[in-house]
mmCIF file of C-alpha atoms in Angstrom:
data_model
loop_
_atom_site.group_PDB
_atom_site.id
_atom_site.type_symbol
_atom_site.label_atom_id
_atom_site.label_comp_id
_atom_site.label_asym_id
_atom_site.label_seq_id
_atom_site.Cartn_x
_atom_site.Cartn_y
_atom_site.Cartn_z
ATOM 1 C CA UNK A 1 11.183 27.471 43.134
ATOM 2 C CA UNK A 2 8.596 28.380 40.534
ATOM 3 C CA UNK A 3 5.093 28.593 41.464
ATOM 4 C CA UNK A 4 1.974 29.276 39.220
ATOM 5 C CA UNK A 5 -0.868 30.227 40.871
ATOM 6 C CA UNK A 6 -4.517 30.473 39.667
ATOM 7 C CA UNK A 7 -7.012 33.576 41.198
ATOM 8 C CA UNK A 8 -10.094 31.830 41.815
ATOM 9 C CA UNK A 9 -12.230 35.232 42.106
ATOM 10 C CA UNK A 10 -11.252 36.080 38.520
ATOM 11 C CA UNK A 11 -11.984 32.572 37.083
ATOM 12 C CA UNK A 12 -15.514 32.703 38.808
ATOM 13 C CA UNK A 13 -16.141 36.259 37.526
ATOM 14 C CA UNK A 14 -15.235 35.038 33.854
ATOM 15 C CA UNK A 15 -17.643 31.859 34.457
ATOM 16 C CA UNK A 16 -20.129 33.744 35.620
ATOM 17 C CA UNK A 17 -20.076 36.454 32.784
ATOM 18 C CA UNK A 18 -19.854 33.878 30.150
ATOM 19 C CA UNK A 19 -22.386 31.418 32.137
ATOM 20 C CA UNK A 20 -25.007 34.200 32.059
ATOM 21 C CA UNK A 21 -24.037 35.123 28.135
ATOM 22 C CA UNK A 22 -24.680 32.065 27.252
ATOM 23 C CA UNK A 23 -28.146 31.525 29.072
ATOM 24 C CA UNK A 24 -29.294 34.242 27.906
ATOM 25 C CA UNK A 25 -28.858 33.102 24.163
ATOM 26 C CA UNK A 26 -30.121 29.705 25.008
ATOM 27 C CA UNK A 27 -26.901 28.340 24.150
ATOM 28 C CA UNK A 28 -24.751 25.559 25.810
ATOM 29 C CA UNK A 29 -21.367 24.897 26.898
ATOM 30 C CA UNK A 30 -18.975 22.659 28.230
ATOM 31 C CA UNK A 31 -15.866 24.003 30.319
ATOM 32 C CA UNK A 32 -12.588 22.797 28.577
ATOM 33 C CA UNK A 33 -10.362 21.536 31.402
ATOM 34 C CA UNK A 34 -7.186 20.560 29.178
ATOM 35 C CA UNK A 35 -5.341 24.026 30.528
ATOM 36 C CA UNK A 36 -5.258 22.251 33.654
ATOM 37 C CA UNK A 37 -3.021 18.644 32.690
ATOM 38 C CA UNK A 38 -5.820 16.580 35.111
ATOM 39 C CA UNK A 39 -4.382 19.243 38.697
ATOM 40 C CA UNK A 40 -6.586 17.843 41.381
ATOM 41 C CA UNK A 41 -6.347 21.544 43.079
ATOM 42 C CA UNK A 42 -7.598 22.892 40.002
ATOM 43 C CA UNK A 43 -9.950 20.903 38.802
ATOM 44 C CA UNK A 44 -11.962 20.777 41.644
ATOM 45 C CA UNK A 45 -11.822 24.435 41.846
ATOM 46 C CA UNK A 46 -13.609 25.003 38.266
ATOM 47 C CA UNK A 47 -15.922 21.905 39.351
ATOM 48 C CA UNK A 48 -16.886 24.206 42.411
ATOM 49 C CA UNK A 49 -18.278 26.482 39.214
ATOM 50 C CA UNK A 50 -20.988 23.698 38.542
ATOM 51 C CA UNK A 51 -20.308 23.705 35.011
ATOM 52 C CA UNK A 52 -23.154 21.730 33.082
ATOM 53 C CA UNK A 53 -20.380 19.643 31.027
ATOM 54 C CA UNK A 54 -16.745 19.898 30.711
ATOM 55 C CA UNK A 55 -14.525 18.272 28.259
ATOM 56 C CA UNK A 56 -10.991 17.233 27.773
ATOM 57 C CA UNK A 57 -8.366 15.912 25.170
ATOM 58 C CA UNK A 58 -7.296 13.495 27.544
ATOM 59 C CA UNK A 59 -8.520 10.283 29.176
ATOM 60 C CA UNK A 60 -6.028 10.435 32.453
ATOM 61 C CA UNK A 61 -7.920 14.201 32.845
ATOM 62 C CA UNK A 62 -11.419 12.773 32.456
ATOM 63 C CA UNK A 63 -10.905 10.040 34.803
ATOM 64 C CA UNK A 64 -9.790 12.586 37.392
ATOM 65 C CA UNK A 65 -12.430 14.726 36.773
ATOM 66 C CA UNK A 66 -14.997 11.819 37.257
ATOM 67 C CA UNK A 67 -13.175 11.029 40.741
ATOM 68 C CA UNK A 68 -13.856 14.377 41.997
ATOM 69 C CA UNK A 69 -17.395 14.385 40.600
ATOM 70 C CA UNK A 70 -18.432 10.823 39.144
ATOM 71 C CA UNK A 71 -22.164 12.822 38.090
ATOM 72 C CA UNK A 72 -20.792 15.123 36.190
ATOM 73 C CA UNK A 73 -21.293 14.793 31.830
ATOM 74 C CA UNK A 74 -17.544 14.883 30.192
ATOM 75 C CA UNK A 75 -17.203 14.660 26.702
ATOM 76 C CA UNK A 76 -13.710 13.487 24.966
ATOM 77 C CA UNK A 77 -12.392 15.895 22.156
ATOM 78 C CA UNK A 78 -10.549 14.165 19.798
ATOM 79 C CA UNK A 79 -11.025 11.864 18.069
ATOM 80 C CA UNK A 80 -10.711 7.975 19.950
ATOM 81 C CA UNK A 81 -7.094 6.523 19.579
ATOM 82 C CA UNK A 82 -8.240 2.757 19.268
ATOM 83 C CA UNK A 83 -6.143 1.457 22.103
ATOM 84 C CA UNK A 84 -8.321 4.294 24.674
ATOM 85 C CA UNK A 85 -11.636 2.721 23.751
ATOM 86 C CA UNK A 86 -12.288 1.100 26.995
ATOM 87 C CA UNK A 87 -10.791 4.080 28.927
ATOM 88 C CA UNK A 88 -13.136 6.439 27.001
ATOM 89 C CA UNK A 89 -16.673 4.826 27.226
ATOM 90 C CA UNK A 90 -15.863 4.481 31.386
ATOM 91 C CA UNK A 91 -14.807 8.031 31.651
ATOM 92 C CA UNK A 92 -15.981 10.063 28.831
ATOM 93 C CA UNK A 93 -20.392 10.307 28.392
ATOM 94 C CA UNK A 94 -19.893 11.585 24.929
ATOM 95 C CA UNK A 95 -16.669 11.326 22.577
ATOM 96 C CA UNK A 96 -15.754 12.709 19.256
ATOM 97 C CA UNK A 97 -15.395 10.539 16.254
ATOM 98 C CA UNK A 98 -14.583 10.921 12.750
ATOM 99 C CA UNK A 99 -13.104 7.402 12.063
ATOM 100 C CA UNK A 100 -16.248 4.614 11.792
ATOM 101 C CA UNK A 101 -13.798 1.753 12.283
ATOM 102 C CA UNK A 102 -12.919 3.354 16.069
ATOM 103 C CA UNK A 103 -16.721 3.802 16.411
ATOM 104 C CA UNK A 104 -17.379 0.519 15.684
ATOM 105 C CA UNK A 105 -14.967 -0.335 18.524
ATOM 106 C CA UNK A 106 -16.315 1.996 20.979
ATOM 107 C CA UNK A 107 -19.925 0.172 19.983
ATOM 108 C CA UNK A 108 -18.307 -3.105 20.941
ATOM 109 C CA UNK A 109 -17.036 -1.766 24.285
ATOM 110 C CA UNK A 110 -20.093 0.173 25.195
ATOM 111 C CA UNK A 111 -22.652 -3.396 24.890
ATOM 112 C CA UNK A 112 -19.591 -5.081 26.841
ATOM 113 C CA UNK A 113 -19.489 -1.812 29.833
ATOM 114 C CA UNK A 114 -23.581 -2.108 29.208
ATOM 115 C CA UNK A 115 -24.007 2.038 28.471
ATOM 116 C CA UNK A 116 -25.102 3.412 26.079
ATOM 117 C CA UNK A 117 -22.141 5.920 24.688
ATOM 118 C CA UNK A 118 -22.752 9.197 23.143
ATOM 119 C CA UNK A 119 -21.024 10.560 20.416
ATOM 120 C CA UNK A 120 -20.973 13.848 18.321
ATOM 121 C CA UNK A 121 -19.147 13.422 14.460
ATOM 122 C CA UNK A 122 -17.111 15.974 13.617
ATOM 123 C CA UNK A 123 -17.183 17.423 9.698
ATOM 124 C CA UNK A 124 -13.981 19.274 8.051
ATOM 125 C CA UNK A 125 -15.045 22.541 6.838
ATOM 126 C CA UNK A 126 -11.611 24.038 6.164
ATOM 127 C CA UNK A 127 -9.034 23.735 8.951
ATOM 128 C CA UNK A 128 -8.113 20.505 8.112
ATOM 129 C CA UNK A 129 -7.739 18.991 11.181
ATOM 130 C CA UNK A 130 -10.071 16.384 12.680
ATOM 131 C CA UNK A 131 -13.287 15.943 10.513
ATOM 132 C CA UNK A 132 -15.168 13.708 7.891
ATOM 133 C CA UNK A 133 -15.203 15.103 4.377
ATOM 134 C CA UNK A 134 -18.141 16.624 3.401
ATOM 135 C CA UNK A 135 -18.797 14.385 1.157
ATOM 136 C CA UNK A 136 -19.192 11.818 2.678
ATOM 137 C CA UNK A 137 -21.123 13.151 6.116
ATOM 138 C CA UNK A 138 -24.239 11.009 4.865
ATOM 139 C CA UNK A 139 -23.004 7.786 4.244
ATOM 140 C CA UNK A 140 -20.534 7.988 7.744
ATOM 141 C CA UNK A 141 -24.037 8.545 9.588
ATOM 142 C CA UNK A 142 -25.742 5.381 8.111
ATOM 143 C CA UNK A 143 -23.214 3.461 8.911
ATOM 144 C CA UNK A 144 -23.567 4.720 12.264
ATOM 145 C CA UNK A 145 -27.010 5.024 13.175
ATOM 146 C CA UNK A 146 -26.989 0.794 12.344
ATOM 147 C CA UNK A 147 -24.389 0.835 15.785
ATOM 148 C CA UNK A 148 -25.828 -0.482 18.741
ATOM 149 C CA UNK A 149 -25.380 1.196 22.317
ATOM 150 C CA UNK A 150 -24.123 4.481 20.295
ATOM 151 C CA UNK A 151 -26.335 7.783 20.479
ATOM 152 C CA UNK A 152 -25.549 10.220 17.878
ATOM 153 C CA UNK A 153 -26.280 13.243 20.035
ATOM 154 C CA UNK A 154 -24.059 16.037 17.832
ATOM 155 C CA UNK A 155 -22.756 17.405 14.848
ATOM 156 C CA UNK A 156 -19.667 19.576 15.600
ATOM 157 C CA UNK A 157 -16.870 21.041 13.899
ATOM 158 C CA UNK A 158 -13.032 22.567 14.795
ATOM 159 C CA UNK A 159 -11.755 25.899 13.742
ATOM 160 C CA UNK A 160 -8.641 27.939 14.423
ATOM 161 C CA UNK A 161 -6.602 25.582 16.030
ATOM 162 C CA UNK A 162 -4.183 24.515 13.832
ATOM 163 C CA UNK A 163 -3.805 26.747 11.055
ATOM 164 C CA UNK A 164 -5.956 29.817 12.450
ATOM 165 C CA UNK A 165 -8.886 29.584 9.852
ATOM 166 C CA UNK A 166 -11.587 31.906 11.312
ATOM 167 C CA UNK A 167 -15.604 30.698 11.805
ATOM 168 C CA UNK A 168 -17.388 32.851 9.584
ATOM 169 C CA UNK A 169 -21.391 32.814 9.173
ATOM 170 C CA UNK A 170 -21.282 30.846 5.733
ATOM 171 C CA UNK A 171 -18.754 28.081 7.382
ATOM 172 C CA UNK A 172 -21.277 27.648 10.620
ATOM 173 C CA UNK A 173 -24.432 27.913 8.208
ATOM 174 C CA UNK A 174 -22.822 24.756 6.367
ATOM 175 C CA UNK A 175 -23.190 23.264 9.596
ATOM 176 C CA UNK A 176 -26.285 23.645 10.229
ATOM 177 C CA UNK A 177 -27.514 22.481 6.831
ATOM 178 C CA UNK A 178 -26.077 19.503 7.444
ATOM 179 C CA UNK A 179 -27.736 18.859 10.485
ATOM 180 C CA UNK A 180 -31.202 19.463 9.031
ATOM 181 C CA UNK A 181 -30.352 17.176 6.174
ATOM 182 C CA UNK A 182 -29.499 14.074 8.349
ATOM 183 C CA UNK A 183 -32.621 14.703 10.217
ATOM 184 C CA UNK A 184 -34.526 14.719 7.129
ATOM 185 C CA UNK A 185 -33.048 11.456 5.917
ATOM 186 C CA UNK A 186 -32.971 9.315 8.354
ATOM 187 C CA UNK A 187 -35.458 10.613 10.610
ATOM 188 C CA UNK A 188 -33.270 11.307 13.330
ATOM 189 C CA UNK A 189 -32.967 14.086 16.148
ATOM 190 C CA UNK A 190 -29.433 15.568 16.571
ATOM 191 C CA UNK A 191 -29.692 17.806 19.278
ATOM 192 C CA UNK A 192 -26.002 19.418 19.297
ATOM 193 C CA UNK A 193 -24.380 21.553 16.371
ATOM 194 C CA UNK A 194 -20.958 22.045 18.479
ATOM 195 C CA UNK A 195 -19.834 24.312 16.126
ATOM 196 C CA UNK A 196 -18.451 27.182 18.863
ATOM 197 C CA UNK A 197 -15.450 27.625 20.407
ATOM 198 C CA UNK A 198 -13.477 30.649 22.284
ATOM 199 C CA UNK A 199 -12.847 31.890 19.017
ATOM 200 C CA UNK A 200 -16.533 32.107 18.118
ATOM 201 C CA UNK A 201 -17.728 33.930 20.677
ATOM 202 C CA UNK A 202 -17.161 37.216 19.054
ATOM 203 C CA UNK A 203 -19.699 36.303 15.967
ATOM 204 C CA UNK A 204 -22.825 36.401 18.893
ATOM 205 C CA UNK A 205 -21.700 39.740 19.630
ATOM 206 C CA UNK A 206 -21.894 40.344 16.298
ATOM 207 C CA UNK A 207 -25.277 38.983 15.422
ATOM 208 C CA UNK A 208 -23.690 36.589 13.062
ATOM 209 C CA UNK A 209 -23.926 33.448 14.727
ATOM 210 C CA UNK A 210 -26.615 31.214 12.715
ATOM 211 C CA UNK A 211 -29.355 30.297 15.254
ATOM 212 C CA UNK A 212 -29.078 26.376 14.822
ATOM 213 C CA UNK A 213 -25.328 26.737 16.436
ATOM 214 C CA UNK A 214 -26.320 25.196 19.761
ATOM 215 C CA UNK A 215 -23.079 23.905 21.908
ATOM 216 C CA UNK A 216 -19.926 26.055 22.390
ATOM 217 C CA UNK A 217 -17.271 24.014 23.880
ATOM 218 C CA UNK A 218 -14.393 27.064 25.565
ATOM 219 C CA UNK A 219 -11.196 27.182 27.264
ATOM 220 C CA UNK A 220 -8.900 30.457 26.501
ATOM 221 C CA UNK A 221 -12.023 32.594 26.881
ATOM 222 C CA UNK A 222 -13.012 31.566 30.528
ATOM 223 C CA UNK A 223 -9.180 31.218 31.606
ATOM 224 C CA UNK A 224 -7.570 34.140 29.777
ATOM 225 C CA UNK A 225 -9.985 36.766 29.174
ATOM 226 C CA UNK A 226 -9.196 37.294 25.677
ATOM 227 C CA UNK A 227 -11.328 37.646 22.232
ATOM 228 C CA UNK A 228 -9.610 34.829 20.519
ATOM 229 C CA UNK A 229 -10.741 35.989 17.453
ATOM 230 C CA UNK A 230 -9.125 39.445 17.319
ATOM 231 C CA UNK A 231 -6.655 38.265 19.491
ATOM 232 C CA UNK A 232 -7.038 40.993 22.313
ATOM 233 C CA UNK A 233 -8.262 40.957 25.751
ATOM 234 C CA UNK A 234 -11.505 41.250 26.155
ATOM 235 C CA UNK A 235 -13.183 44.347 28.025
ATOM 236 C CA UNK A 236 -16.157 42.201 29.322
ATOM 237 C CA UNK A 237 -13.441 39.873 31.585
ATOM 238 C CA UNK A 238 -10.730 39.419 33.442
ATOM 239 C CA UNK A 239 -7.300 38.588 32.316
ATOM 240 C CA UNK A 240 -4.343 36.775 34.625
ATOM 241 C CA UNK A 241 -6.542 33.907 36.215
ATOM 242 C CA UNK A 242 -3.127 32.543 36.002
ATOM 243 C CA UNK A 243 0.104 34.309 37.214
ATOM 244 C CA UNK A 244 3.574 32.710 37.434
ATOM 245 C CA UNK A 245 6.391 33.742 39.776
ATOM 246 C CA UNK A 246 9.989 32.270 39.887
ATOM 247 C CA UNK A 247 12.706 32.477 42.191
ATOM 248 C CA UNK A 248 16.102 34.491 41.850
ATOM 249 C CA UNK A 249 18.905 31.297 42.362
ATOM 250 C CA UNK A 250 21.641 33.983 41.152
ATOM 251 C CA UNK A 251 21.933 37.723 40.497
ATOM 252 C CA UNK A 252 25.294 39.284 39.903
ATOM 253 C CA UNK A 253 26.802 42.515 37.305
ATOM 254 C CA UNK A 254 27.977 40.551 34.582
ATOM 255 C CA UNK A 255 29.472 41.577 30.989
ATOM 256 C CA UNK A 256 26.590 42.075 28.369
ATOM 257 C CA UNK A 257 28.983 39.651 25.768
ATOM 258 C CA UNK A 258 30.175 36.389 26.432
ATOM 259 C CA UNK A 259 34.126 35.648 26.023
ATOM 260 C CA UNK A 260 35.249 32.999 23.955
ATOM 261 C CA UNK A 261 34.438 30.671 20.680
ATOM 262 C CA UNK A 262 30.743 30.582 19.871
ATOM 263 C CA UNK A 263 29.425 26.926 18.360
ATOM 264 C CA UNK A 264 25.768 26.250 19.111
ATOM 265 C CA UNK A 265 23.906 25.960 22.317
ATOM 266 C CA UNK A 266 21.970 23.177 23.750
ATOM 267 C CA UNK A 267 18.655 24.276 21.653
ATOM 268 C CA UNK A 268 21.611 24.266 18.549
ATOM 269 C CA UNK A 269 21.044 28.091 18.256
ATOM 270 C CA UNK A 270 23.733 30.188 17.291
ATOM 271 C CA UNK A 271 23.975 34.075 18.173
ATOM 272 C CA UNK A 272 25.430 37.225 17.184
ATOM 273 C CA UNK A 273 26.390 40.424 19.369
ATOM 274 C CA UNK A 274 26.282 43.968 19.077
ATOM 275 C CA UNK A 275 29.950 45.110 19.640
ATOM 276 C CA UNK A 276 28.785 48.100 20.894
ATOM 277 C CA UNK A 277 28.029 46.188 24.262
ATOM 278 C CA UNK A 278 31.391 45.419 24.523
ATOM 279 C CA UNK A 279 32.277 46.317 27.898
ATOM 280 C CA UNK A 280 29.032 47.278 28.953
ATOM 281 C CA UNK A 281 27.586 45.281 32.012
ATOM 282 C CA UNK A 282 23.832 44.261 33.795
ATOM 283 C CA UNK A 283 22.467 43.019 36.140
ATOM 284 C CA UNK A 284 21.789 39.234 34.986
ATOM 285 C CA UNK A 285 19.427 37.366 37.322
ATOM 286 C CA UNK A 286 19.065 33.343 37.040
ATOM 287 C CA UNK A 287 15.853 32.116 37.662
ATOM 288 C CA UNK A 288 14.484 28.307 38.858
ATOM 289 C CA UNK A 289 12.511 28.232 35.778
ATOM 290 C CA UNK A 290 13.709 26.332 32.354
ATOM 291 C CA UNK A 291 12.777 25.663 28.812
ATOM 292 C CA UNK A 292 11.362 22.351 30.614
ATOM 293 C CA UNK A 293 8.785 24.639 31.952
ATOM 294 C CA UNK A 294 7.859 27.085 30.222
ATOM 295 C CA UNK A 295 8.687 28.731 26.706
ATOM 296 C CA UNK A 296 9.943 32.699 27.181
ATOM 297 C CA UNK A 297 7.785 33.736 24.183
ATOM 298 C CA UNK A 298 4.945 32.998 26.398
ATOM 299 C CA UNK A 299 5.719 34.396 29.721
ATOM 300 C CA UNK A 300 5.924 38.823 30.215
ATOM 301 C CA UNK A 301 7.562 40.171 33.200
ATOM 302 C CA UNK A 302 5.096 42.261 35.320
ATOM 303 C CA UNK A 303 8.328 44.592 35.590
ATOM 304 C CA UNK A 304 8.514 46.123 31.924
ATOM 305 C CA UNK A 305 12.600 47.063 32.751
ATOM 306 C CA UNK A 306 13.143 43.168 32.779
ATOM 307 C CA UNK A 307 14.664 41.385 29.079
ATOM 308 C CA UNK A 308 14.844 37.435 28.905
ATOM 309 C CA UNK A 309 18.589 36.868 27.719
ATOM 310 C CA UNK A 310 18.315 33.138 27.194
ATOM 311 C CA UNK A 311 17.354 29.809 28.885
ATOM 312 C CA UNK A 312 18.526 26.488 29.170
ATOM 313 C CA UNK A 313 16.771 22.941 30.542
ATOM 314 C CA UNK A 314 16.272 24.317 33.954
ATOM 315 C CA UNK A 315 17.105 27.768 34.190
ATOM 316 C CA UNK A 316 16.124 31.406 32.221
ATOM 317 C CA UNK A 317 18.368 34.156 32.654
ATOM 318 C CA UNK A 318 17.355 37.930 32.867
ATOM 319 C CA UNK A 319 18.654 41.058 32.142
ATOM 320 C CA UNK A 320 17.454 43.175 35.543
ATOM 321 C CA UNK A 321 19.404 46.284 33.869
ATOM 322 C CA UNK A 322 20.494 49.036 36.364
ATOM 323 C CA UNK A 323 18.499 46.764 39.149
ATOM 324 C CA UNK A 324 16.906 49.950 40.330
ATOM 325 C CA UNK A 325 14.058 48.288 42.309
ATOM 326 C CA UNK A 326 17.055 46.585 44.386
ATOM 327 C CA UNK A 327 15.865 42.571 43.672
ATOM 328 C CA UNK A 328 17.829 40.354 45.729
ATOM 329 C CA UNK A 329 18.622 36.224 45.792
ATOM 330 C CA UNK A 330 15.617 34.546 47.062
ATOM 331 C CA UNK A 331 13.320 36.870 45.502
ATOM 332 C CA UNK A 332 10.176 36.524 43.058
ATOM 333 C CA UNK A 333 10.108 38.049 39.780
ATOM 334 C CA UNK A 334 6.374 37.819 38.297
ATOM 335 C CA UNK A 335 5.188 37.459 34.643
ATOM 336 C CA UNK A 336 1.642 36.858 32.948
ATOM 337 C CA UNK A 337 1.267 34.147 30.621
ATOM 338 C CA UNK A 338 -1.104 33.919 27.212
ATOM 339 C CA UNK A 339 -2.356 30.356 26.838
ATOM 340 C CA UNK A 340 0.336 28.161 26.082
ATOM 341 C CA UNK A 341 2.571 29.432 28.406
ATOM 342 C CA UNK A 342 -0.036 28.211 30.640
ATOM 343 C CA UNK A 343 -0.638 25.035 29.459
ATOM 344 C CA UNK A 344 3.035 24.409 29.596
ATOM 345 C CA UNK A 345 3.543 25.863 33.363
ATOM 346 C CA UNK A 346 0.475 23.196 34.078
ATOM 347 C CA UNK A 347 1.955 20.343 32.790
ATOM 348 C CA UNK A 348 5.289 21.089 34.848
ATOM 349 C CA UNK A 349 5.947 19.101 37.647
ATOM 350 C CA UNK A 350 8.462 20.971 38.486
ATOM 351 C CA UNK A 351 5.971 23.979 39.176
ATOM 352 C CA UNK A 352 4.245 24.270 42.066
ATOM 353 C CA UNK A 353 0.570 24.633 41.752
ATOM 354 C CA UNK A 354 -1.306 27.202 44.215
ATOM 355 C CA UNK A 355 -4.814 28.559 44.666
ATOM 356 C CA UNK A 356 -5.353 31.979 45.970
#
């Protein structure tokens, strides 16, 4: 058995930290639940935080999310995949867009579900994933102020998620310029720049944020306790919301060096061996964990003697060494994840899911 297990003192003392932060600087932000694949245990527990918003990439999550708390203001971030329209304006108050096609949809849907659905339009300013060119930011928001049931309520923007491109004061000033000029040309109020994200926190330390950033939307911060944008944990929080343990099926001396032909393994990996382990022997421990999990690059062993020697579908082998701390069949070894190898222990069903 493999369970992972999230500490809800240390996710309360990291939303109460940031909650306070962000008060303070008359900023607001939305809890992104995504980490948490739509857990009804876990979900609840960060609704028990009375976040003001929270948001999620997927529909299946939001709808949970409104079944626990139906009052609650959830915003969709990505953008609409035409065949979720309907599922969107019932479960996500504000959505996304960058395509005006899929916002003409979700215009059609909204009169039909009689609401009025928010949205906030996302602009590319360099990571090139979702986003309307630049140039073309003011003719996209004629087209859509002429929608009816749709509130513009945002501009927003992603950064660092796909290919790592830091915010930076110019990129977030951009922003905000285009805000004020859609104001100014049609007359309009947008009332979000959602132009913050874990990664930006660190610029309002800095003093660098520019003051018309309004709406931070943050996951790895609250859950992991990290600066995203140095890539450290941060001294203000607390890391390991989320441990993992895993059960010992097997553990028994073995060689160091397999016998036999070598072709390729079920990933179609091939390996080489350092003959100078020939003959040598460890203690190899098989745990109920797999690559169906969990990847090993994401997981650390609380016990810093312990070395991953492979995986397969449903099972990760360990190199326990000399075995000095005298581990035994049946019992846990523990590791720390970073924020995939949450996300991927979450969205295991074949991980059980505990609150302590």
């Amino acid at each position: 058995m493999a369970v992972i297990t999230l500490h809800k003192e240390r996710l309360q003392y990291n939303f109460e930290r940031l909650d306070y932060f962000f008060k303070l600087k008359e900023i607001q932000w939305s809890v992104v639940t995504k980490i948490l694949c739509g857990n009804e245990l876990f979900l609840k527990e960060v609704l028990n935080l009375m976040p003001d918003q929270v948001c999620d990439s997927r529909v299946s999550n939001l709808k949970a999310i409104k079944k626990i708390n139906p009052k609650i203001e959830t915003i969709y971030i990505k953008p609409t995949p035409k065949r979720s329209v309907a599922s969107v304006v019932k479960y996500a108050d504000i959505s996304m867009n960058t395509d005006i096609e899929t916002i003409k949809l979700l215009s059609h849907e909204a009169q039909k579900q009689n609401k009025i659905h928010k949205i906030i339009i996302m602009i590319e300013l360099g990571e090139l994933r979702e986003g309307v060119m630049r140039e073309d930011v003011i003719s996209f928001y004629d087209h859509v102020f002429q929608l009816k049931n749709i509130e513009v309520v945002g501009i927003g923007t992603n950064l660092s998620c796909l290919y790592g491109v830091l915010p930076s004061t110019d990129k977030l000033i951009q922003l905000s310029l285009y805000k004020q000029l859609i104001e100014a040309k049609f007359n309009k109020k947008i009332p979000c720049v959602s132009g913050g994200s874990s990664v930006t926190i660190p610029l309002i330390f800095q003093h660098k944020l520019p003051a018309g950033v309004n709406h931070f939307r943050v996951g790895e911060t609250l859950y992991q306790g990290t600066d995203v944008y140095k890539d450290e944990p941060s001294n203000l929080l607390k890391q390991n919301v989320f441990t993992l343990k895993a059960e010992i099926i097997e553990l028994i001396e073995k060689p160091k060096i397999p016998e036999g032909d070598f072709g390729t393994n079920l990933e179609g990996k091939s390996f080489t061996f350092d003959e100078k382990e020939i003959g040598k022997t460890s203690f190899r421990a098989i745990l109920d964990l797999g690559i169906l999990d969990v990847d090993q690059a994401n997981i650390f062993p609380k016990d810093e003697n312990i070395r991953f020697f492979g995986a397969s579908s449903d099972m990760i082998i360990v190199d326990l060494q000399t075995n000095d701390k005298k581990y035994k069949v049946g019992d846990y070894l523990e590791f720390t994840l970073n924020y995939m190898g949450t996300l991927r222990a979450m969205n295991s069903s074949y991980i059980e899911k505990v609150v302590v």
